[in-house]
JSON list of C-alpha atoms in Angstrom, two decimals:
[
{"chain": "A", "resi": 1, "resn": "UNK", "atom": "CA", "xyz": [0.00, 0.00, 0.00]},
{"chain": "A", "resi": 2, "resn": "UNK", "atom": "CA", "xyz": [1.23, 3.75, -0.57]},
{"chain": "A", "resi": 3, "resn": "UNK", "atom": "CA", "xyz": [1.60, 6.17, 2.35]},
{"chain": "A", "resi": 4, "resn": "UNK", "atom": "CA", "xyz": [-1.19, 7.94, 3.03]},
{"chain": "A", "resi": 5, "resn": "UNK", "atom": "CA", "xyz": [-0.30, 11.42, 1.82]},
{"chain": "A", "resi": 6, "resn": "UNK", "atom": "CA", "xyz": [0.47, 10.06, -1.19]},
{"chain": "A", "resi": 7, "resn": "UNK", "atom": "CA", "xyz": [-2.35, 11.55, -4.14]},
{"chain": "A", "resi": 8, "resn": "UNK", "atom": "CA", "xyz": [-5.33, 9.16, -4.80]},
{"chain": "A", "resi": 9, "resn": "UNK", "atom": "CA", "xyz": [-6.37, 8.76, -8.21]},
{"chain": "A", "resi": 10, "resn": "UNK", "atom": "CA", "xyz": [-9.13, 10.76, -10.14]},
{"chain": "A", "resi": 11, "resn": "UNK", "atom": "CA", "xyz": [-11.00, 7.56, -11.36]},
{"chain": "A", "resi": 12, "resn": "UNK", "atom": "CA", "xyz": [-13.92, 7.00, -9.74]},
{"chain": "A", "resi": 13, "resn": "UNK", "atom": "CA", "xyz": [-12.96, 3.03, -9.88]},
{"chain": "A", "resi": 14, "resn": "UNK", "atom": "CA", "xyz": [-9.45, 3.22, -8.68]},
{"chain": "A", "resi": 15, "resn": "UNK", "atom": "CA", "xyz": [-7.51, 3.63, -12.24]},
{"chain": "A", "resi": 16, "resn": "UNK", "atom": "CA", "xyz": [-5.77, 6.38, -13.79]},
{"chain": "A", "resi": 17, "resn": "UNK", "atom": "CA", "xyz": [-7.45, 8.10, -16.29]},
{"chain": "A", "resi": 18, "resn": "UNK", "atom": "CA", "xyz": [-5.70, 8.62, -18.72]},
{"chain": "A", "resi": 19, "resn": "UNK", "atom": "CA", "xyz": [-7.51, 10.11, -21.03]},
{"chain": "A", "resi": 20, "resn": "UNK", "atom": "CA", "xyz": [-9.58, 12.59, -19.58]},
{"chain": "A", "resi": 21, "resn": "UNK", "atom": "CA", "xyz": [-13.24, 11.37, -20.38]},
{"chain": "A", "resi": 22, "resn": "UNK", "atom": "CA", "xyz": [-14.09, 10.32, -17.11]},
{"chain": "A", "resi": 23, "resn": "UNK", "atom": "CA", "xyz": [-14.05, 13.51, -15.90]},
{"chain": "A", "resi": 24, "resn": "UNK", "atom": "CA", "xyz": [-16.44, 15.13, -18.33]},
{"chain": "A", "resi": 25, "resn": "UNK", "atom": "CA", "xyz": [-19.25, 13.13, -17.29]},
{"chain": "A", "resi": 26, "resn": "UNK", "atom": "CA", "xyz": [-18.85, 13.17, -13.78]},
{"chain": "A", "resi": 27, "resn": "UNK", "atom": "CA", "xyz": [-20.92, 15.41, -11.86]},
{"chain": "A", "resi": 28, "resn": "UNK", "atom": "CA", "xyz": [-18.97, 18.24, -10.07]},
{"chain": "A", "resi": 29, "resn": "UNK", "atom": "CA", "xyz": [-20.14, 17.26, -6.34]},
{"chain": "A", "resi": 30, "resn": "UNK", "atom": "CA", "xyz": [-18.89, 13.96, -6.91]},
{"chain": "A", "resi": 31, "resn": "UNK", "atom": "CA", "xyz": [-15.41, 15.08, -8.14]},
{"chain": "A", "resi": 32, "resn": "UNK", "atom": "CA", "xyz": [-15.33, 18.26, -5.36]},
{"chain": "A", "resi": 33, "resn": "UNK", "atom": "CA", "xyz": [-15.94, 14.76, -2.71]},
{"chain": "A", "resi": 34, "resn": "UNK", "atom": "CA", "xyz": [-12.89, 13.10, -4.44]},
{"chain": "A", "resi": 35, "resn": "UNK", "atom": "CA", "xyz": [-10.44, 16.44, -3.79]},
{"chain": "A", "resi": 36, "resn": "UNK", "atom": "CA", "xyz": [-11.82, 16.12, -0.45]},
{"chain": "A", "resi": 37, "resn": "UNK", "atom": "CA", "xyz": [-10.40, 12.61, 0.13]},
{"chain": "A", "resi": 38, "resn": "UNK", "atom": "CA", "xyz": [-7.29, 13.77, -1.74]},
{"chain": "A", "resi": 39, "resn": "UNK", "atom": "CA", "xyz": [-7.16, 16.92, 1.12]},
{"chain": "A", "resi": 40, "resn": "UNK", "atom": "CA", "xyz": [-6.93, 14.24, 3.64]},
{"chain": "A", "resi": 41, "resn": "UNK", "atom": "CA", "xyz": [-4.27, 14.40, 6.36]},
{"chain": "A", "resi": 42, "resn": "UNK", "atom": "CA", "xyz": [-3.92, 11.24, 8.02]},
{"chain": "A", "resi": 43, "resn": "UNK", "atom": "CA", "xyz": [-1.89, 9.42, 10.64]},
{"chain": "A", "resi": 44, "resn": "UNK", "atom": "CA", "xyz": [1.69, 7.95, 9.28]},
{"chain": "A", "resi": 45, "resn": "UNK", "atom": "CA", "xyz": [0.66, 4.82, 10.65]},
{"chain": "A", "resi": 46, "resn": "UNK", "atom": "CA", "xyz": [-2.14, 4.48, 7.66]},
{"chain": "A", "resi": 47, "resn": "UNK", "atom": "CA", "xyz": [-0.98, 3.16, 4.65]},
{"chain": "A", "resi": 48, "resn": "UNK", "atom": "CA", "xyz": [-3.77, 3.80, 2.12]},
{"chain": "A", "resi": 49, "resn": "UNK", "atom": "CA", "xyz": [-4.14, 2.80, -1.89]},
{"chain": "A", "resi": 50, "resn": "UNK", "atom": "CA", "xyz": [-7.31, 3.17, -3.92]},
{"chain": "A", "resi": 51, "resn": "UNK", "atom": "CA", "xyz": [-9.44, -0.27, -4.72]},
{"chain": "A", "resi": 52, "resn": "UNK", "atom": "CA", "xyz": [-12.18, -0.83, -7.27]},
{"chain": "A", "resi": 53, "resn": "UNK", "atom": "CA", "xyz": [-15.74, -0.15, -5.76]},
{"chain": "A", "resi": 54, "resn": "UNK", "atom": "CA", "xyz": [-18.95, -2.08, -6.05]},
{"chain": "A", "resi": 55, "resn": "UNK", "atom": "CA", "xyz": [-20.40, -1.35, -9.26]},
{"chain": "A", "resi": 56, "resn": "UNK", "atom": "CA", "xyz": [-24.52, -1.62, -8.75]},
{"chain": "A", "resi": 57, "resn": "UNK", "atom": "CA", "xyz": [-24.90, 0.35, -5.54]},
{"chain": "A", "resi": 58, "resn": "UNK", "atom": "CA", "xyz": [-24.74, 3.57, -6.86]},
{"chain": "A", "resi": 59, "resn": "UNK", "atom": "CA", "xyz": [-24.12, 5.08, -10.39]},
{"chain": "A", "resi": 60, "resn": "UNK", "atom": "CA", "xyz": [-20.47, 6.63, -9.18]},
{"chain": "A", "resi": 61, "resn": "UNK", "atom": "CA", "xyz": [-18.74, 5.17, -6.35]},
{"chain": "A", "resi": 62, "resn": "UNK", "atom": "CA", "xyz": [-14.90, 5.42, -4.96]},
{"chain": "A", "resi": 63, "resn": "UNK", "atom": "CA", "xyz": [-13.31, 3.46, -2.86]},
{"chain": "A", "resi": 64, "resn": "UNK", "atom": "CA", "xyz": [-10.09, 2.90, -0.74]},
{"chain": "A", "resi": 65, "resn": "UNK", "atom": "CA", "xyz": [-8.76, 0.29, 1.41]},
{"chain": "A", "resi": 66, "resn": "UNK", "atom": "CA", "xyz": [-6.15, 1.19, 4.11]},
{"chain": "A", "resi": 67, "resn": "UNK", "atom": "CA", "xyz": [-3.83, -0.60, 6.61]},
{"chain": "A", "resi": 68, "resn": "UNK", "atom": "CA", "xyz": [-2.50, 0.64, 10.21]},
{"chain": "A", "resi": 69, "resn": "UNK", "atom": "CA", "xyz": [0.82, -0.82, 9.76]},
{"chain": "A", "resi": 70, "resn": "UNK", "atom": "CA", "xyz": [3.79, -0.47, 12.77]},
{"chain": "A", "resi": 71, "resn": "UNK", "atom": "CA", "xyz": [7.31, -1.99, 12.04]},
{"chain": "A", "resi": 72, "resn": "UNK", "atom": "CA", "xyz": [6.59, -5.06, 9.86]},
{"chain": "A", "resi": 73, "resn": "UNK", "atom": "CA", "xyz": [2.91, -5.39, 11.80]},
{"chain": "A", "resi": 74, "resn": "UNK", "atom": "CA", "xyz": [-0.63, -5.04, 10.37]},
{"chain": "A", "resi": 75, "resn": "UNK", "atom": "CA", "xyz": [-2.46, -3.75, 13.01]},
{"chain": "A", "resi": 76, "resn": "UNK", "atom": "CA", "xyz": [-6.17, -3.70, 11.53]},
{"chain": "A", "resi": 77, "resn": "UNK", "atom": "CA", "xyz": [-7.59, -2.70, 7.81]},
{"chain": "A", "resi": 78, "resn": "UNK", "atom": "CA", "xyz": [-10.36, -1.41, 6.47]},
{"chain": "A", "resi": 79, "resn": "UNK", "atom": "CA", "xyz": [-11.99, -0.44, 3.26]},
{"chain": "A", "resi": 80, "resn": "UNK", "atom": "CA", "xyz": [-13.97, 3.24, 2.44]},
{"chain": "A", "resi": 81, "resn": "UNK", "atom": "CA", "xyz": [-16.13, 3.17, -0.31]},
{"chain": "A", "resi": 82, "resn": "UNK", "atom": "CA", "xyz": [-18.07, 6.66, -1.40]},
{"chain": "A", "resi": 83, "resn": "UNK", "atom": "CA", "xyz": [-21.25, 6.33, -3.17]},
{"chain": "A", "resi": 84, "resn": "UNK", "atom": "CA", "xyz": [-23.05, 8.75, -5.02]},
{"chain": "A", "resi": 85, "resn": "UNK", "atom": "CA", "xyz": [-26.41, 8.81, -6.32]},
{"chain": "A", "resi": 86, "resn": "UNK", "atom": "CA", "xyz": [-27.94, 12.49, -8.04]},
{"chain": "A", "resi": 87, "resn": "UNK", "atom": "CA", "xyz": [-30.88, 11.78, -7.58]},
{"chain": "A", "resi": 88, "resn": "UNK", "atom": "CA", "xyz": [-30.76, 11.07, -3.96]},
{"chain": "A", "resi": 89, "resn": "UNK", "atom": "CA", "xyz": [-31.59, 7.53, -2.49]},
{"chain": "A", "resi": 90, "resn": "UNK", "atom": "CA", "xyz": [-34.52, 6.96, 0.21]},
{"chain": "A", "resi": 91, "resn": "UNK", "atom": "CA", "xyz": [-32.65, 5.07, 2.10]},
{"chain": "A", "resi": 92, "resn": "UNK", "atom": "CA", "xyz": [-29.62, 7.39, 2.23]},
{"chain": "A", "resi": 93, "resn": "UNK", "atom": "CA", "xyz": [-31.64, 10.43, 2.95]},
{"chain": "A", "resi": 94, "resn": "UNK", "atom": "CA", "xyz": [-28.89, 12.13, 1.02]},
{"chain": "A", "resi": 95, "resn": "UNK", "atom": "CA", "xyz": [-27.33, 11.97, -2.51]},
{"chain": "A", "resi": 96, "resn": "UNK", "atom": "CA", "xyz": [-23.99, 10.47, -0.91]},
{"chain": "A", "resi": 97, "resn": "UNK", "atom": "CA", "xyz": [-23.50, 7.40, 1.54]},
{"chain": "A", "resi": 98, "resn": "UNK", "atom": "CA", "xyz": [-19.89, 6.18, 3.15]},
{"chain": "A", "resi": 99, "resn": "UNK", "atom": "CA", "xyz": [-19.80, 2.39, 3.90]},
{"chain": "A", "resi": 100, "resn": "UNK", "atom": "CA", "xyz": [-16.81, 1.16, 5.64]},
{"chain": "A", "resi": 101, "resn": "UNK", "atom": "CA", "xyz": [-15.61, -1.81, 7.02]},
{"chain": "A", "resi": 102, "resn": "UNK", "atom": "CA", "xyz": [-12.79, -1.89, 9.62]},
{"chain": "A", "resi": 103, "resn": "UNK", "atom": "CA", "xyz": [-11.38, -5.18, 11.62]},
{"chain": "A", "resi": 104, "resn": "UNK", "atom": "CA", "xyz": [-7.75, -6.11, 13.80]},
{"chain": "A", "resi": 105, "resn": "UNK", "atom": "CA", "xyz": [-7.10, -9.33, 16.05]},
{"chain": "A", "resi": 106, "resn": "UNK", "atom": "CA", "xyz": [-8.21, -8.56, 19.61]},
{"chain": "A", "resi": 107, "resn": "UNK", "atom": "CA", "xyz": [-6.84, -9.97, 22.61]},
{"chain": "A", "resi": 108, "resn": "UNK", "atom": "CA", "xyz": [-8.09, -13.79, 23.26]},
{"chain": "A", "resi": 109, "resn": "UNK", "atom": "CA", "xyz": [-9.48, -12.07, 26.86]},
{"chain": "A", "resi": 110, "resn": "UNK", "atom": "CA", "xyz": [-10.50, -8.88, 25.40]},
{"chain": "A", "resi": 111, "resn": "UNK", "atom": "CA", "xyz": [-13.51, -10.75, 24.03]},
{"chain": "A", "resi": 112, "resn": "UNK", "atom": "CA", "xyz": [-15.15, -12.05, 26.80]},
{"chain": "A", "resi": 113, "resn": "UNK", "atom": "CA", "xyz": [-15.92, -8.11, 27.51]},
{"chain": "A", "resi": 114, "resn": "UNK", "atom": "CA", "xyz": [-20.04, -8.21, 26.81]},
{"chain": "A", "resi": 115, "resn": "UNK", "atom": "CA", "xyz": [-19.74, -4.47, 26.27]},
{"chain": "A", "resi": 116, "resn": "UNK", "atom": "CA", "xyz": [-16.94, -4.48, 23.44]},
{"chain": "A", "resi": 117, "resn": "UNK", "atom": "CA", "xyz": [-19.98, -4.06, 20.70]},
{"chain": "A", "resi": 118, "resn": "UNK", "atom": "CA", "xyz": [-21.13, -1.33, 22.29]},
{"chain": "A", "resi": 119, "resn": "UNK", "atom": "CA", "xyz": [-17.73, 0.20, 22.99]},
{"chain": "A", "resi": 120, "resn": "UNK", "atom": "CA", "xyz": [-16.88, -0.27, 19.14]},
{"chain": "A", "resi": 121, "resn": "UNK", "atom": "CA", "xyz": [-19.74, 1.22, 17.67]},
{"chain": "A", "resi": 122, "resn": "UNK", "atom": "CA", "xyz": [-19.29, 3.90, 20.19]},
{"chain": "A", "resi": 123, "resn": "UNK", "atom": "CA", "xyz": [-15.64, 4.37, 18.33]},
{"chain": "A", "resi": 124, "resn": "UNK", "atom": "CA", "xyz": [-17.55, 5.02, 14.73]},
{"chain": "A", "resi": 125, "resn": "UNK", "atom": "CA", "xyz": [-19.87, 7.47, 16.30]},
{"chain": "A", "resi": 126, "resn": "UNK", "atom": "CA", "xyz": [-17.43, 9.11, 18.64]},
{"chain": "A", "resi": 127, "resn": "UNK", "atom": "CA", "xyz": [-14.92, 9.43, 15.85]},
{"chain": "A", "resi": 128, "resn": "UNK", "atom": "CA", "xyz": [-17.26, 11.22, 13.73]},
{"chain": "A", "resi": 129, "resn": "UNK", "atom": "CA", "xyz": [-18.46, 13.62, 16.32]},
{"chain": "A", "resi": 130, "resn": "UNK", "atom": "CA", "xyz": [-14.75, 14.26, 17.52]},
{"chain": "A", "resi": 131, "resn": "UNK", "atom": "CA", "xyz": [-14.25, 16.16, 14.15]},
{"chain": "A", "resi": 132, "resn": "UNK", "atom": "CA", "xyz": [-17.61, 18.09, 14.15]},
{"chain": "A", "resi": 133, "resn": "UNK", "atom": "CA", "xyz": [-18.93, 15.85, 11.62]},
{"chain": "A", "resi": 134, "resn": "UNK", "atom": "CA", "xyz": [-23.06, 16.20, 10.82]},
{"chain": "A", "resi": 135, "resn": "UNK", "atom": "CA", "xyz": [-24.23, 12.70, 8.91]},
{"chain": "A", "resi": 136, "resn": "UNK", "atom": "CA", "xyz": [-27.65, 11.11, 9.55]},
{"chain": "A", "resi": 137, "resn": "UNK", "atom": "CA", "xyz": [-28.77, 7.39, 8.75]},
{"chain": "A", "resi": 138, "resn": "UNK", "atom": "CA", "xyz": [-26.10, 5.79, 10.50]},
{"chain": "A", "resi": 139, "resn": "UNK", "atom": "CA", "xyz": [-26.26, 1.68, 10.39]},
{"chain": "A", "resi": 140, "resn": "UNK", "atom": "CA", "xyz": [-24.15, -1.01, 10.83]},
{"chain": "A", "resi": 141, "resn": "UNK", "atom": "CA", "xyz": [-23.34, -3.95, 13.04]},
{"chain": "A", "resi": 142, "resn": "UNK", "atom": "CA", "xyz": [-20.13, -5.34, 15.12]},
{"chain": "A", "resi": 143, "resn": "UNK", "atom": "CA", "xyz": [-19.13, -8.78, 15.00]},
{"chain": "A", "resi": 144, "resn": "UNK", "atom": "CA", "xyz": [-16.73, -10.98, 16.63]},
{"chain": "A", "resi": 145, "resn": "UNK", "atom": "CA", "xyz": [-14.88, -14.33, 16.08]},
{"chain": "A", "resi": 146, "resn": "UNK", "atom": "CA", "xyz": [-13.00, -16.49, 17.64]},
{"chain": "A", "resi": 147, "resn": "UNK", "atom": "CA", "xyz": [-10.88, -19.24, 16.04]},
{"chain": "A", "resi": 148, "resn": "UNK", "atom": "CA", "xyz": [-8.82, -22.03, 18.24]},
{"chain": "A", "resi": 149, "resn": "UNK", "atom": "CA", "xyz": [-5.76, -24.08, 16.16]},
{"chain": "A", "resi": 150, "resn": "UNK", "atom": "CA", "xyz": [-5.48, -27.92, 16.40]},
{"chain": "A", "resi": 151, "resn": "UNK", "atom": "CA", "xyz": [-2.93, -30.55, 15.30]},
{"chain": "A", "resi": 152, "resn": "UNK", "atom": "CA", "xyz": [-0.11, -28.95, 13.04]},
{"chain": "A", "resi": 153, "resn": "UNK", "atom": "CA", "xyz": [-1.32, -25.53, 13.46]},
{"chain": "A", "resi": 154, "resn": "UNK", "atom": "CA", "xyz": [-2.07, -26.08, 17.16]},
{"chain": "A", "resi": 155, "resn": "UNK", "atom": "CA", "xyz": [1.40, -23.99, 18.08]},
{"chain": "A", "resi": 156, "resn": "UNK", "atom": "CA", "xyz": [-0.93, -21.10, 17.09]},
{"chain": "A", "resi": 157, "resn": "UNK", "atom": "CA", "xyz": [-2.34, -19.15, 19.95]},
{"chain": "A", "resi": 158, "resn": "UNK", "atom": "CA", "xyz": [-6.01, -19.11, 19.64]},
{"chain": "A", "resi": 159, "resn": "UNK", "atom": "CA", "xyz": [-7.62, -15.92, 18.22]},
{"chain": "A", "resi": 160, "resn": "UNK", "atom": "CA", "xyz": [-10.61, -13.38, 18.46]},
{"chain": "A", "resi": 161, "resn": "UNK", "atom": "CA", "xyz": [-11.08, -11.21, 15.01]},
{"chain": "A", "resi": 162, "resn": "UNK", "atom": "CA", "xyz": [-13.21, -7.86, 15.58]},
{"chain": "A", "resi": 163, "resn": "UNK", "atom": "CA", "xyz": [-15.39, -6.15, 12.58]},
{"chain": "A", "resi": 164, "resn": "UNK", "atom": "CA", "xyz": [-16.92, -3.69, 11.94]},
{"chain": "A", "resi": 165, "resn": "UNK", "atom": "CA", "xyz": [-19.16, -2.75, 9.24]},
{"chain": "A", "resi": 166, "resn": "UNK", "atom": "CA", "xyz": [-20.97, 0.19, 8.98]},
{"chain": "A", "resi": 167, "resn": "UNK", "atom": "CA", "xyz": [-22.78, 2.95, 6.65]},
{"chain": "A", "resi": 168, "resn": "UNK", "atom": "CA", "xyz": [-24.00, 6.43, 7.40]},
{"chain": "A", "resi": 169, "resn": "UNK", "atom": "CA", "xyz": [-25.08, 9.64, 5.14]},
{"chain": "A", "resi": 170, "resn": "UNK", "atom": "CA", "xyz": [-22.26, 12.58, 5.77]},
{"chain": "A", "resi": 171, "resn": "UNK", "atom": "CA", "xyz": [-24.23, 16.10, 5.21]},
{"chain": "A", "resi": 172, "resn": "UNK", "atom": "CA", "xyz": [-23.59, 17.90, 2.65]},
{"chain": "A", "resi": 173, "resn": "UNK", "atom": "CA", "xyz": [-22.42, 21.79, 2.34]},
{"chain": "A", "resi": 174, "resn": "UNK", "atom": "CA", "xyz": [-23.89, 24.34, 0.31]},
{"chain": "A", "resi": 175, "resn": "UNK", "atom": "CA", "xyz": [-21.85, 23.09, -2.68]},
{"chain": "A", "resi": 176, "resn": "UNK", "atom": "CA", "xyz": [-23.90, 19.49, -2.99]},
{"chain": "A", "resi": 177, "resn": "UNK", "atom": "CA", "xyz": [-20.67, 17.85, -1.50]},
{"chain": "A", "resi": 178, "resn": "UNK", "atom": "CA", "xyz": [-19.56, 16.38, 1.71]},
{"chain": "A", "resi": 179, "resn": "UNK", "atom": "CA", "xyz": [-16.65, 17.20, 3.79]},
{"chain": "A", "resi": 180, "resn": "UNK", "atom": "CA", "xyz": [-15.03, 14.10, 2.81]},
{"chain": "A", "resi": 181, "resn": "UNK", "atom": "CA", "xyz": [-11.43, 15.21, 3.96]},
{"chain": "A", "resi": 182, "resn": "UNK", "atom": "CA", "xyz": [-12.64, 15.02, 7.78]},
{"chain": "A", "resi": 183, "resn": "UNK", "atom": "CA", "xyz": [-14.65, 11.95, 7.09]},
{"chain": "A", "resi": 184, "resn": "UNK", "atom": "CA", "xyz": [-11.72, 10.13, 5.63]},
{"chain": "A", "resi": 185, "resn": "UNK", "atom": "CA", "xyz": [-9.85, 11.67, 8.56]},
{"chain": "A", "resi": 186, "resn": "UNK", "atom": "CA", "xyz": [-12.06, 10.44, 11.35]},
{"chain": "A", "resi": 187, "resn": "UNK", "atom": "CA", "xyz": [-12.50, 7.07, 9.19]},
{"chain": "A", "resi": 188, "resn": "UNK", "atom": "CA", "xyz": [-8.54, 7.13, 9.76]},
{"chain": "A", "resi": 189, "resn": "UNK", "atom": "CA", "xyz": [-9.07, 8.01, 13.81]},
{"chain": "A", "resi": 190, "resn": "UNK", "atom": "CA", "xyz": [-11.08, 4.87, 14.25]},
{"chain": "A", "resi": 191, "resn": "UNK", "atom": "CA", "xyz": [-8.65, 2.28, 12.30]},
{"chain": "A", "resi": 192, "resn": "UNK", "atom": "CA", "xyz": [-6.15, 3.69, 14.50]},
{"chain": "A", "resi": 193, "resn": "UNK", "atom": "CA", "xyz": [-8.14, 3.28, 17.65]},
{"chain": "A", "resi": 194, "resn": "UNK", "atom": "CA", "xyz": [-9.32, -0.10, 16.90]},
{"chain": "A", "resi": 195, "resn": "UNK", "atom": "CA", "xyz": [-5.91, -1.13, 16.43]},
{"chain": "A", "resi": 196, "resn": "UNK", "atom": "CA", "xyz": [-4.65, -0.12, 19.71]},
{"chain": "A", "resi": 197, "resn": "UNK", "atom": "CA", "xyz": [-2.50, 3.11, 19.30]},
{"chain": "A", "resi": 198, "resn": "UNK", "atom": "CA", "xyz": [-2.26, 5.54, 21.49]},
{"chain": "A", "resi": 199, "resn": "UNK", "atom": "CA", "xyz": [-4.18, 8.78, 20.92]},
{"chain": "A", "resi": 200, "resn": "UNK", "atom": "CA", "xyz": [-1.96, 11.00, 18.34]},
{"chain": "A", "resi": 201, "resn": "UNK", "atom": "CA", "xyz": [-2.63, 14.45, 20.36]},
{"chain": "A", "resi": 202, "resn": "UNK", "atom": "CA", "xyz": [-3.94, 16.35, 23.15]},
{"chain": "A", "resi": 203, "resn": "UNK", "atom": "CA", "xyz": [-7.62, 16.85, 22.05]},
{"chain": "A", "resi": 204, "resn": "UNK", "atom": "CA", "xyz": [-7.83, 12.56, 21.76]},
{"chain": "A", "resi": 205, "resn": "UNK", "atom": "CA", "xyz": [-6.27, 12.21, 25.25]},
{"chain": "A", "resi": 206, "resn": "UNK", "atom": "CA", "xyz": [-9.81, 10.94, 26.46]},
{"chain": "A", "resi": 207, "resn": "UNK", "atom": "CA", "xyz": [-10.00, 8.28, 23.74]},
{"chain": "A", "resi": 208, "resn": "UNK", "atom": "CA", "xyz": [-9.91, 4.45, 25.40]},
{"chain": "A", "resi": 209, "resn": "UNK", "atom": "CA", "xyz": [-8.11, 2.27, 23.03]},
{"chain": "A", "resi": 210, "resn": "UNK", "atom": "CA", "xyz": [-7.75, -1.46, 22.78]},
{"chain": "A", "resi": 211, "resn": "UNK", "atom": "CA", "xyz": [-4.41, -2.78, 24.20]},
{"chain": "A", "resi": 212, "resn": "UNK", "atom": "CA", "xyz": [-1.92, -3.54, 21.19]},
{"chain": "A", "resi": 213, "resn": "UNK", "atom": "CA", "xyz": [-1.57, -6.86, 19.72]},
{"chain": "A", "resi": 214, "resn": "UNK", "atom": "CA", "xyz": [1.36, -8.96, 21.26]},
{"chain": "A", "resi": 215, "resn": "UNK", "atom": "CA", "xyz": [3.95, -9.42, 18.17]},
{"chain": "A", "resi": 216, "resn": "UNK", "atom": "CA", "xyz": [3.49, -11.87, 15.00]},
{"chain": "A", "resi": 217, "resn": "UNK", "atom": "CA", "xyz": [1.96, -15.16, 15.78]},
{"chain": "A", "resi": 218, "resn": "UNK", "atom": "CA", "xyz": [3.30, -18.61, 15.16]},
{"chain": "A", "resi": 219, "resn": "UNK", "atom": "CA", "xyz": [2.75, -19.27, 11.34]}
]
């Protein structure tokens, strides 16, 4: 994956475009939401690179997939996908929708928490809100699983896989677009905290994070 800062591409599906038609039909909200993710400041943990959407939810869509990476370490991934739909979507309440989903390696004792669901979703929300973000239609669910090794892999420490999956509608400004910078950004805030690091300044200081993973298990 490339460093975060690096520049995403213009194509709505990932590629370069390389000759320039693409951008003539796409409507100018959608291509003010892709500066926006290009704007995007993020942690130099994150390792992002763009990834071909889904091509039936919505007639343009963009999405990324991203890594929190320490050392030689994957901490947790995730994948961003923008959709956009001009004509607006009832269920969206909104002409854009962001649907994520995020997921690290918890702990084997972190899991027996019953209130880890709640505390993750609380992470999505909270992350939003932390950046003064205004979306509506929020969704999504929390899952975890556990898997214990026998016979030739049973040198393998058993372990519990967290996920999240989620959707919500980001409000847009005055322009038709979404502040997609901050949403990336606080998409980027909640990779991080799911993986365990430490809050990256003063305002996050209140943040609860999940203890780090112990270092790479037994293939």
């Amino acid at each position: 994956m490339a460093p975060a800062q690096e520049q995403f591409s213009d194509r709505p599906d990932g590629a370069d475009d390389k000759d320039g038609a693409e951008g003539d039909s796409t409507p100018p909200a959608f291509r003010s939401a892709l500066d926006g993710l290009r704007s995007a400041r993020l942690r130099p943990e994150l390792e992002v690179e763009p990834t071909h959407p889904p091509k039936r939810l919505a007639p343009y869509a963009y999405a990324l997939e991203a890594a929190v990476v320490q050392g030689e370490e994957d901490l947790a991934d995730g994948r961003l996908v923008l959709l956009h739909d001009p004509d607006g979507h009832e269920g969206w309440h909104g002409t854009f929708r962001l649907v994520t989903l995020v997921r690290a390696e918890l702990e084997p004792e972190m899991a027996s928490d019953p209130l880890l669901p709640e505390v993750c979703w609380s992470w999505l929300t909270g992350a939003l809100e932390a950046r003064g973000l205004s979306y509506g239609a929020a969704g999504g669910t929390v899952t975890l699983a556990g898997s214990h090794y026998f016979g030739a892999l049973g040198a393998r420490r058993p372990a519990t896989q967290i996920e999240i999956r989620a959707s919500w509608t980001p409000r847009e400004s005055r322009g038709g677009a979404p502040d997609t910078a901050a949403h990336l950004m606080a998409w980027g805030d909640l990779l991080c905290q799911i993986a365990g690091l430490p809050p990256s300044g003063p305002a996050d200081a209140a943040v609860v994070t999940l203890p780090q993973r112990r270092g790479p298990q037994v293939p």
